[in-house]
């Protein structure tokens, strides 16, 4: 087993979230990635998923804006065209490689649509193997909906996140703890705030009970926003609502916060982050761990065509630069 002193975990967590860089979430499951490729007219296969992820990782200068890249198991075990594995190539490009280790969600029995994230069985062995292959950090995502979240669903998912985080730290891997309250639907800001409070409260209770070292984790939360089908509110209002929740529930020793984009358009997600980063009394660095907000336009531009790789990479870099600019206010 890899053992790292607590200071080394804190160091990696700080590298991921400080200095005006953020995380590229390129860990779509095979099912999600295949469907996104097919929506762009690209036949889905292990090769096309690999080609697309190679396009992302090899964009020239990516490490100026990106501190870490989250990969799924398939990509983690694939090689670039030059024969280097993805985790090795990421490190050589100045980007820390991470691995998504949850195995997805399933219905929580008896809880009317609430979900529980699975993947704890055998996780210790998998983490040891990922660490040996170069993983610096991991990710586990719990998924909540404002209409179905209950205290029990929050506790059950918080418990799983805490067991995952403790195991990661035992294997010298920084856990990204992602409790996502979905922003699909037409709910208002208050509903998102209430659900996010419930989720974060349960998660931090469980993390503390599990003895997780909060200086060696990265929290990946949603911005607190009205649903995507509801009337939008100004970014400053989103930032204020998000900060109010985080200030009350996220201990100051947490190494950093890296937001998911949640399906918000790139410019909106960057505006939320920008306004949040300007709040001076924040005790933690804030940055991004966006998926769609960074990559959707690049995937569309590429469309599976070799001749569009360079243009698609420029589109990706532009989004990464904008997100990093938004996080730049961070100390
Ligand atoms: C990149 O997508 C990640 C994996 O999703 P699936 O397992 O459902 O395919 C996802 O966890 C992602 O890291 C977060 O949701 C943040 O992504 P967005 O697009 O919301 O920024």
mmCIF file of C-alpha atoms and ligand atoms in Angstrom:
data_model
loop_
_atom_site.group_PDB
_atom_site.id
_atom_site.type_symbol
_atom_site.label_atom_id
_atom_site.label_comp_id
_atom_site.label_asym_id
_atom_site.label_seq_id
_atom_site.Cartn_x
_atom_site.Cartn_y
_atom_site.Cartn_z
ATOM 1 C CA UNK A 1 0.000 0.000 0.000
ATOM 2 C CA UNK A 2 1.210 3.527 -0.791
ATOM 3 C CA UNK A 3 1.416 5.587 2.376
ATOM 4 C CA UNK A 4 1.824 9.329 2.213
ATOM 5 C CA UNK A 5 2.114 11.742 5.134
ATOM 6 C CA UNK A 6 -0.932 13.969 5.655
ATOM 7 C CA UNK A 7 1.102 16.939 4.461
ATOM 8 C CA UNK A 8 1.569 15.276 1.058
ATOM 9 C CA UNK A 9 -2.197 14.814 0.660
ATOM 10 C CA UNK A 10 -2.761 18.447 1.612
ATOM 11 C CA UNK A 11 -0.082 19.465 -0.861
ATOM 12 C CA UNK A 12 -1.782 17.650 -3.751
ATOM 13 C CA UNK A 13 -5.208 19.012 -2.753
ATOM 14 C CA UNK A 14 -3.760 22.538 -2.741
ATOM 15 C CA UNK A 15 -2.031 22.014 -6.100
ATOM 16 C CA UNK A 16 -5.384 20.999 -7.569
ATOM 17 C CA UNK A 17 -7.319 24.015 -6.326
ATOM 18 C CA UNK A 18 -4.913 26.933 -5.903
ATOM 19 C CA UNK A 19 -2.935 29.184 -8.166
ATOM 20 C CA UNK A 20 -5.716 30.056 -10.594
ATOM 21 C CA UNK A 21 -5.885 26.614 -12.231
ATOM 22 C CA UNK A 22 -8.740 24.114 -12.117
ATOM 23 C CA UNK A 23 -9.727 20.546 -12.928
ATOM 24 C CA UNK A 24 -10.908 19.126 -16.250
ATOM 25 C CA UNK A 25 -13.613 16.490 -15.647
ATOM 26 C CA UNK A 26 -13.165 14.081 -18.565
ATOM 27 C CA UNK A 27 -14.429 11.028 -16.690
ATOM 28 C CA UNK A 28 -17.728 10.378 -18.446
ATOM 29 C CA UNK A 29 -18.687 6.715 -18.117
ATOM 30 C CA UNK A 30 -18.533 4.609 -21.303
ATOM 31 C CA UNK A 31 -22.321 4.949 -21.621
ATOM 32 C CA UNK A 32 -22.396 8.748 -21.247
ATOM 33 C CA UNK A 33 -19.358 9.307 -23.481
ATOM 34 C CA UNK A 34 -20.733 7.017 -26.166
ATOM 35 C CA UNK A 35 -24.018 8.858 -26.217
ATOM 36 C CA UNK A 36 -22.272 12.271 -26.393
ATOM 37 C CA UNK A 37 -20.117 11.079 -29.297
ATOM 38 C CA UNK A 38 -23.138 9.708 -31.148
ATOM 39 C CA UNK A 39 -24.997 12.996 -30.666
ATOM 40 C CA UNK A 40 -22.134 14.601 -32.615
ATOM 41 C CA UNK A 41 -22.255 11.951 -35.327
ATOM 42 C CA UNK A 42 -19.143 10.106 -34.144
ATOM 43 C CA UNK A 43 -19.512 6.300 -33.953
ATOM 44 C CA UNK A 44 -18.825 5.285 -30.349
ATOM 45 C CA UNK A 45 -15.992 2.824 -29.715
ATOM 46 C CA UNK A 46 -13.040 2.430 -27.362
ATOM 47 C CA UNK A 47 -10.929 4.003 -30.115
ATOM 48 C CA UNK A 48 -13.117 7.076 -30.681
ATOM 49 C CA UNK A 49 -13.414 7.639 -26.919
ATOM 50 C CA UNK A 50 -9.601 7.388 -26.708
ATOM 51 C CA UNK A 51 -9.050 9.736 -29.671
ATOM 52 C CA UNK A 52 -11.356 12.336 -28.138
ATOM 53 C CA UNK A 53 -9.634 12.175 -24.727
ATOM 54 C CA UNK A 54 -6.224 12.404 -26.456
ATOM 55 C CA UNK A 55 -7.409 15.557 -28.209
ATOM 56 C CA UNK A 56 -8.248 17.053 -24.804
ATOM 57 C CA UNK A 57 -5.073 16.054 -22.973
ATOM 58 C CA UNK A 58 -2.669 17.043 -25.749
ATOM 59 C CA UNK A 59 -4.026 20.562 -26.296
ATOM 60 C CA UNK A 60 -0.869 22.648 -26.287
ATOM 61 C CA UNK A 61 -0.509 24.695 -23.094
ATOM 62 C CA UNK A 62 -3.410 23.022 -21.259
ATOM 63 C CA UNK A 63 -1.456 22.925 -17.986
ATOM 64 C CA UNK A 64 -1.437 26.715 -17.860
ATOM 65 C CA UNK A 65 -5.122 26.534 -16.884
ATOM 66 C CA UNK A 66 -5.613 22.918 -15.798
ATOM 67 C CA UNK A 67 -4.117 21.389 -12.638
ATOM 68 C CA UNK A 68 -5.712 17.939 -12.858
ATOM 69 C CA UNK A 69 -7.699 15.760 -15.228
ATOM 70 C CA UNK A 70 -10.293 13.228 -14.054
ATOM 71 C CA UNK A 71 -10.358 10.048 -16.148
ATOM 72 C CA UNK A 72 -12.615 7.000 -16.104
ATOM 73 C CA UNK A 73 -11.208 3.480 -15.802
ATOM 74 C CA UNK A 74 -11.248 2.884 -19.556
ATOM 75 C CA UNK A 75 -9.176 5.982 -20.384
ATOM 76 C CA UNK A 76 -6.863 5.462 -17.403
ATOM 77 C CA UNK A 77 -5.814 2.144 -18.969
ATOM 78 C CA UNK A 78 -5.477 3.434 -22.545
ATOM 79 C CA UNK A 79 -2.408 4.741 -24.349
ATOM 80 C CA UNK A 80 -1.913 7.855 -26.432
ATOM 81 C CA UNK A 81 -0.870 7.414 -30.065
ATOM 82 C CA UNK A 82 2.768 7.803 -28.951
ATOM 83 C CA UNK A 83 2.433 4.793 -26.606
ATOM 84 C CA UNK A 84 2.416 6.620 -23.260
ATOM 85 C CA UNK A 85 -0.426 5.785 -20.905
ATOM 86 C CA UNK A 86 -2.874 8.608 -20.137
ATOM 87 C CA UNK A 87 -1.809 8.990 -16.470
ATOM 88 C CA UNK A 88 1.897 9.086 -17.384
ATOM 89 C CA UNK A 89 1.302 11.539 -20.245
ATOM 90 C CA UNK A 90 -0.780 13.771 -17.963
ATOM 91 C CA UNK A 91 2.011 13.957 -15.381
ATOM 92 C CA UNK A 92 4.581 14.675 -18.108
ATOM 93 C CA UNK A 93 2.379 17.553 -19.276
ATOM 94 C CA UNK A 94 2.231 19.063 -15.753
ATOM 95 C CA UNK A 95 -1.296 17.834 -15.031
ATOM 96 C CA UNK A 96 -2.170 15.530 -12.118
ATOM 97 C CA UNK A 97 -4.102 12.414 -13.187
ATOM 98 C CA UNK A 98 -7.251 11.459 -11.292
ATOM 99 C CA UNK A 99 -9.595 8.502 -11.495
ATOM 100 C CA UNK A 100 -13.377 8.249 -11.074
ATOM 101 C CA UNK A 101 -13.899 5.263 -8.765
ATOM 102 C CA UNK A 102 -17.631 5.181 -8.147
ATOM 103 C CA UNK A 103 -19.556 2.732 -10.294
ATOM 104 C CA UNK A 104 -22.632 4.873 -10.797
ATOM 105 C CA UNK A 105 -26.014 5.291 -9.144
ATOM 106 C CA UNK A 106 -28.957 3.035 -8.455
ATOM 107 C CA UNK A 107 -32.366 3.614 -6.843
ATOM 108 C CA UNK A 108 -32.399 3.778 -3.057
ATOM 109 C CA UNK A 109 -35.058 1.182 -2.205
ATOM 110 C CA UNK A 110 -38.248 2.662 -0.760
ATOM 111 C CA UNK A 111 -37.161 6.252 -1.263
ATOM 112 C CA UNK A 112 -39.285 7.393 -4.187
ATOM 113 C CA UNK A 113 -36.649 8.111 -6.801
ATOM 114 C CA UNK A 114 -33.692 9.017 -4.574
ATOM 115 C CA UNK A 115 -30.353 7.571 -5.720
ATOM 116 C CA UNK A 116 -27.426 5.934 -3.970
ATOM 117 C CA UNK A 117 -23.940 5.815 -5.493
ATOM 118 C CA UNK A 118 -22.223 2.422 -5.492
ATOM 119 C CA UNK A 119 -18.632 1.217 -5.760
ATOM 120 C CA UNK A 120 -17.321 0.512 -2.257
ATOM 121 C CA UNK A 121 -16.884 -3.253 -2.700
ATOM 122 C CA UNK A 122 -13.215 -3.975 -3.376
ATOM 123 C CA UNK A 123 -12.416 -0.268 -3.493
ATOM 124 C CA UNK A 124 -9.273 -0.562 -1.355
ATOM 125 C CA UNK A 125 -7.681 -2.957 -3.840
ATOM 126 C CA UNK A 126 -8.664 -0.813 -6.803
ATOM 127 C CA UNK A 127 -7.222 2.315 -5.168
ATOM 128 C CA UNK A 128 -3.932 0.539 -4.468
ATOM 129 C CA UNK A 129 -3.699 -0.451 -8.137
ATOM 130 C CA UNK A 130 -4.598 3.057 -9.371
ATOM 131 C CA UNK A 131 -2.003 4.582 -7.019
ATOM 132 C CA UNK A 132 0.651 2.233 -8.413
ATOM 133 C CA UNK A 133 -0.298 3.378 -11.911
ATOM 134 C CA UNK A 134 0.115 7.048 -11.028
ATOM 135 C CA UNK A 135 -3.253 8.305 -9.756
ATOM 136 C CA UNK A 136 -2.843 11.420 -7.597
ATOM 137 C CA UNK A 137 -6.503 11.850 -6.797
ATOM 138 C CA UNK A 138 -9.889 10.188 -7.171
ATOM 139 C CA UNK A 139 -13.511 11.211 -7.555
ATOM 140 C CA UNK A 140 -16.830 9.876 -6.251
ATOM 141 C CA UNK A 141 -20.110 11.571 -7.154
ATOM 142 C CA UNK A 142 -23.349 11.390 -5.164
ATOM 143 C CA UNK A 143 -26.424 12.638 -7.041
ATOM 144 C CA UNK A 144 -29.403 14.389 -5.447
ATOM 145 C CA UNK A 145 -32.564 15.909 -6.857
ATOM 146 C CA UNK A 146 -34.325 18.722 -4.993
ATOM 147 C CA UNK A 147 -37.618 16.803 -5.202
ATOM 148 C CA UNK A 148 -36.371 13.442 -3.907
ATOM 149 C CA UNK A 149 -33.617 14.292 -1.422
ATOM 150 C CA UNK A 150 -34.449 13.213 2.137
ATOM 151 C CA UNK A 151 -32.335 13.178 5.305
ATOM 152 C CA UNK A 152 -31.907 9.422 4.866
ATOM 153 C CA UNK A 153 -30.778 9.747 1.230
ATOM 154 C CA UNK A 154 -28.326 12.486 2.256
ATOM 155 C CA UNK A 155 -26.983 10.379 5.155
ATOM 156 C CA UNK A 156 -26.649 7.199 3.056
ATOM 157 C CA UNK A 157 -24.735 8.990 0.303
ATOM 158 C CA UNK A 158 -22.710 10.973 2.837
ATOM 159 C CA UNK A 159 -21.728 7.712 4.522
ATOM 160 C CA UNK A 160 -20.567 6.215 1.198
ATOM 161 C CA UNK A 161 -18.617 9.377 0.336
ATOM 162 C CA UNK A 162 -16.934 9.289 3.739
ATOM 163 C CA UNK A 163 -15.951 5.619 3.458
ATOM 164 C CA UNK A 164 -14.565 6.319 -0.036
ATOM 165 C CA UNK A 165 -12.646 9.393 1.173
ATOM 166 C CA UNK A 166 -11.104 7.557 4.138
ATOM 167 C CA UNK A 167 -9.996 4.695 1.886
ATOM 168 C CA UNK A 168 -8.471 7.119 -0.620
ATOM 169 C CA UNK A 169 -6.414 8.824 2.059
ATOM 170 C CA UNK A 170 -5.283 5.437 3.382
ATOM 171 C CA UNK A 171 -3.879 4.745 -0.109
ATOM 172 C CA UNK A 172 -2.202 8.135 -0.544
ATOM 173 C CA UNK A 173 -4.841 9.430 -2.964
ATOM 174 C CA UNK A 174 -6.635 12.766 -2.525
ATOM 175 C CA UNK A 175 -10.411 12.263 -2.625
ATOM 176 C CA UNK A 176 -12.609 14.656 -4.536
ATOM 177 C CA UNK A 177 -15.904 14.559 -2.649
ATOM 178 C CA UNK A 178 -18.744 15.403 -5.038
ATOM 179 C CA UNK A 179 -22.267 15.741 -3.662
ATOM 180 C CA UNK A 180 -24.170 17.087 -6.691
ATOM 181 C CA UNK A 181 -27.633 18.579 -6.320
ATOM 182 C CA UNK A 182 -28.908 18.495 -9.897
ATOM 183 C CA UNK A 183 -30.083 21.736 -11.450
ATOM 184 C CA UNK A 184 -32.454 20.074 -13.909
ATOM 185 C CA UNK A 185 -36.054 21.222 -13.421
ATOM 186 C CA UNK A 186 -37.906 24.442 -12.681
ATOM 187 C CA UNK A 187 -37.300 24.779 -8.927
ATOM 188 C CA UNK A 188 -36.379 28.129 -7.398
ATOM 189 C CA UNK A 189 -33.183 29.275 -5.692
ATOM 190 C CA UNK A 190 -34.565 28.559 -2.210
ATOM 191 C CA UNK A 191 -35.253 24.916 -3.103
ATOM 192 C CA UNK A 192 -31.693 24.486 -4.374
ATOM 193 C CA UNK A 193 -30.339 26.113 -1.244
ATOM 194 C CA UNK A 194 -32.381 23.855 1.044
ATOM 195 C CA UNK A 195 -31.338 20.674 -0.800
ATOM 196 C CA UNK A 196 -27.662 21.692 -0.930
ATOM 197 C CA UNK A 197 -27.675 22.436 2.810
ATOM 198 C CA UNK A 198 -29.139 19.015 3.545
ATOM 199 C CA UNK A 199 -26.577 17.258 1.328
ATOM 200 C CA UNK A 200 -23.511 19.142 2.606
ATOM 201 C CA UNK A 201 -24.554 18.892 6.228
ATOM 202 C CA UNK A 202 -24.829 15.090 5.974
ATOM 203 C CA UNK A 203 -21.575 14.790 4.008
ATOM 204 C CA UNK A 204 -19.472 16.735 6.509
ATOM 205 C CA UNK A 205 -21.011 14.958 9.504
ATOM 206 C CA UNK A 206 -20.036 11.633 7.917
ATOM 207 C CA UNK A 207 -16.555 12.811 6.829
ATOM 208 C CA UNK A 208 -15.755 13.919 10.374
ATOM 209 C CA UNK A 209 -17.172 10.703 11.884
ATOM 210 C CA UNK A 210 -15.021 8.661 9.465
ATOM 211 C CA UNK A 211 -11.877 10.507 10.577
ATOM 212 C CA UNK A 212 -11.181 11.966 7.141
ATOM 213 C CA UNK A 213 -8.443 14.609 7.149
ATOM 214 C CA UNK A 214 -10.244 17.633 5.701
ATOM 215 C CA UNK A 215 -6.956 19.325 4.786
ATOM 216 C CA UNK A 216 -6.448 16.509 2.254
ATOM 217 C CA UNK A 217 -9.764 16.577 0.373
ATOM 218 C CA UNK A 218 -11.253 18.663 -2.424
ATOM 219 C CA UNK A 219 -14.994 19.389 -2.265
ATOM 220 C CA UNK A 220 -16.785 19.419 -5.637
ATOM 221 C CA UNK A 221 -20.225 20.969 -5.078
ATOM 222 C CA UNK A 222 -22.881 22.462 -7.322
ATOM 223 C CA UNK A 223 -23.471 26.187 -7.503
ATOM 224 C CA UNK A 224 -26.752 27.021 -5.750
ATOM 225 C CA UNK A 225 -28.950 28.101 -8.657
ATOM 226 C CA UNK A 226 -32.580 27.956 -9.695
ATOM 227 C CA UNK A 227 -33.397 24.996 -11.970
ATOM 228 C CA UNK A 228 -32.348 25.300 -15.603
ATOM 229 C CA UNK A 229 -36.035 25.593 -16.619
ATOM 230 C CA UNK A 230 -36.795 28.365 -14.086
ATOM 231 C CA UNK A 231 -36.214 32.106 -14.489
ATOM 232 C CA UNK A 232 -32.497 32.835 -14.135
ATOM 233 C CA UNK A 233 -31.157 35.097 -11.391
ATOM 234 C CA UNK A 234 -28.052 37.322 -11.647
ATOM 235 C CA UNK A 235 -24.701 35.568 -11.070
ATOM 236 C CA UNK A 236 -24.060 37.734 -8.003
ATOM 237 C CA UNK A 237 -27.217 36.288 -6.425
ATOM 238 C CA UNK A 238 -26.063 32.739 -7.202
ATOM 239 C CA UNK A 239 -22.644 33.519 -5.721
ATOM 240 C CA UNK A 240 -24.187 34.964 -2.553
ATOM 241 C CA UNK A 241 -26.552 32.003 -2.092
ATOM 242 C CA UNK A 242 -23.746 29.507 -2.753
ATOM 243 C CA UNK A 243 -21.380 31.251 -0.350
ATOM 244 C CA UNK A 244 -24.017 31.402 2.398
ATOM 245 C CA UNK A 245 -24.442 27.617 2.253
ATOM 246 C CA UNK A 246 -20.721 26.841 2.045
ATOM 247 C CA UNK A 247 -19.802 29.313 4.812
ATOM 248 C CA UNK A 248 -22.247 27.593 7.177
ATOM 249 C CA UNK A 249 -21.357 23.978 6.343
ATOM 250 C CA UNK A 250 -17.831 23.632 4.922
ATOM 251 C CA UNK A 251 -15.083 23.709 7.584
ATOM 252 C CA UNK A 252 -12.293 26.204 6.970
ATOM 253 C CA UNK A 253 -9.632 23.474 6.898
ATOM 254 C CA UNK A 254 -10.990 21.929 3.668
ATOM 255 C CA UNK A 255 -8.129 22.313 1.190
ATOM 256 C CA UNK A 256 -10.181 23.709 -1.671
ATOM 257 C CA UNK A 257 -13.507 23.808 -3.460
ATOM 258 C CA UNK A 258 -13.791 22.977 -7.175
ATOM 259 C CA UNK A 259 -17.277 23.496 -8.604
ATOM 260 C CA UNK A 260 -19.062 21.336 -11.151
ATOM 261 C CA UNK A 261 -20.831 23.198 -13.971
ATOM 262 C CA UNK A 262 -24.072 21.211 -13.826
ATOM 263 C CA UNK A 263 -25.205 21.840 -17.385
ATOM 264 C CA UNK A 264 -25.021 25.628 -17.141
ATOM 265 C CA UNK A 265 -23.614 27.315 -20.239
ATOM 266 C CA UNK A 266 -19.883 28.037 -20.016
ATOM 267 C CA UNK A 267 -20.242 31.809 -19.654
ATOM 268 C CA UNK A 268 -22.805 31.466 -16.830
ATOM 269 C CA UNK A 269 -20.715 28.898 -14.934
ATOM 270 C CA UNK A 270 -17.666 31.183 -15.253
ATOM 271 C CA UNK A 271 -19.711 34.193 -14.082
ATOM 272 C CA UNK A 272 -20.869 32.271 -10.984
ATOM 273 C CA UNK A 273 -17.275 31.323 -10.190
ATOM 274 C CA UNK A 274 -15.977 34.821 -10.831
ATOM 275 C CA UNK A 275 -18.491 36.403 -8.464
ATOM 276 C CA UNK A 276 -17.857 33.793 -5.795
ATOM 277 C CA UNK A 277 -14.100 34.204 -6.038
ATOM 278 C CA UNK A 278 -14.412 37.923 -5.311
ATOM 279 C CA UNK A 279 -15.972 37.269 -1.873
ATOM 280 C CA UNK A 280 -13.070 38.197 0.405
ATOM 281 C CA UNK A 281 -14.080 36.388 3.588
ATOM 282 C CA UNK A 282 -13.821 32.968 1.916
ATOM 283 C CA UNK A 283 -11.564 30.650 3.985
ATOM 284 C CA UNK A 284 -10.890 28.176 1.126
ATOM 285 C CA UNK A 285 -9.604 28.572 -2.446
ATOM 286 C CA UNK A 286 -12.326 28.161 -5.063
ATOM 287 C CA UNK A 287 -11.898 26.948 -8.615
ATOM 288 C CA UNK A 288 -13.611 24.806 -11.239
ATOM 289 C CA UNK A 289 -13.891 21.093 -11.927
ATOM 290 C CA UNK A 290 -16.078 21.517 -14.985
ATOM 291 C CA UNK A 291 -16.992 18.823 -17.481
ATOM 292 C CA UNK A 292 -19.512 19.998 -20.053
ATOM 293 C CA UNK A 293 -18.726 23.709 -19.620
ATOM 294 C CA UNK A 294 -15.165 23.038 -20.792
ATOM 295 C CA UNK A 295 -15.555 20.294 -23.380
ATOM 296 C CA UNK A 296 -18.972 20.416 -25.068
ATOM 297 C CA UNK A 297 -18.010 23.019 -27.672
ATOM 298 C CA UNK A 298 -14.706 21.269 -28.403
ATOM 299 C CA UNK A 299 -16.440 17.934 -28.942
ATOM 300 C CA UNK A 300 -18.908 19.603 -31.306
ATOM 301 C CA UNK A 301 -16.099 21.317 -33.230
ATOM 302 C CA UNK A 302 -14.099 18.095 -33.563
ATOM 303 C CA UNK A 303 -16.996 15.893 -34.687
ATOM 304 C CA UNK A 304 -14.605 12.991 -35.249
ATOM 305 C CA UNK A 305 -12.629 14.744 -37.984
ATOM 306 C CA UNK A 306 -8.803 14.661 -37.911
ATOM 307 C CA UNK A 307 -8.690 17.988 -39.717
ATOM 308 C CA UNK A 308 -10.611 19.694 -36.876
ATOM 309 C CA UNK A 309 -8.407 18.503 -33.987
ATOM 310 C CA UNK A 310 -6.348 21.700 -33.762
ATOM 311 C CA UNK A 311 -9.405 23.981 -33.936
ATOM 312 C CA UNK A 312 -11.230 21.901 -31.317
ATOM 313 C CA UNK A 313 -8.188 22.148 -29.041
ATOM 314 C CA UNK A 314 -8.256 25.942 -29.363
ATOM 315 C CA UNK A 315 -11.941 25.935 -28.397
ATOM 316 C CA UNK A 316 -11.123 23.824 -25.326
ATOM 317 C CA UNK A 317 -8.210 26.090 -24.344
ATOM 318 C CA UNK A 318 -10.375 29.191 -24.660
ATOM 319 C CA UNK A 319 -12.949 27.745 -22.234
ATOM 320 C CA UNK A 320 -10.213 26.631 -19.820
ATOM 321 C CA UNK A 321 -8.650 30.101 -19.938
ATOM 322 C CA UNK A 322 -11.994 31.758 -19.202
ATOM 323 C CA UNK A 323 -12.686 29.424 -16.276
ATOM 324 C CA UNK A 324 -9.186 29.986 -14.874
ATOM 325 C CA UNK A 325 -9.608 33.744 -15.231
ATOM 326 C CA UNK A 326 -12.813 33.464 -13.209
ATOM 327 C CA UNK A 327 -10.974 31.576 -10.448
ATOM 328 C CA UNK A 328 -7.975 33.879 -10.520
ATOM 329 C CA UNK A 329 -9.197 36.025 -7.615
ATOM 330 C CA UNK A 330 -8.410 33.068 -5.379
ATOM 331 C CA UNK A 331 -5.484 33.546 -2.990
HETATM 332 C C1 LIG B 1 -17.753 14.255 -16.823
HETATM 333 O O1 LIG B 1 -18.941 13.664 -16.282
HETATM 334 C C2 LIG B 1 -18.751 13.003 -15.035
HETATM 335 C C3 LIG B 1 -19.189 11.568 -15.105
HETATM 336 O O2 LIG B 1 -20.537 11.446 -15.431
HETATM 337 P P1 LIG B 1 -21.207 9.980 -15.692
HETATM 338 O O3 LIG B 1 -20.576 9.003 -14.763
HETATM 339 O O4 LIG B 1 -22.667 10.244 -15.372
HETATM 340 O O5 LIG B 1 -20.980 9.648 -17.116
HETATM 341 C C4 LIG B 1 -19.477 13.800 -13.929
HETATM 342 O O6 LIG B 1 -19.347 13.194 -12.665
HETATM 343 C C5 LIG B 1 -18.852 15.147 -13.861
HETATM 344 O O7 LIG B 1 -17.540 15.039 -13.373
HETATM 345 C C6 LIG B 1 -19.613 16.082 -12.953
HETATM 346 O O8 LIG B 1 -21.004 15.897 -13.029
HETATM 347 C C7 LIG B 1 -19.339 17.526 -13.356
HETATM 348 O O9 LIG B 1 -19.581 17.657 -14.732
HETATM 349 P P2 LIG B 1 -20.334 18.948 -15.271
HETATM 350 O O10 LIG B 1 -20.556 18.684 -16.721
HETATM 351 O O11 LIG B 1 -21.610 19.050 -14.476
HETATM 352 O O12 LIG B 1 -19.387 20.106 -14.980
#
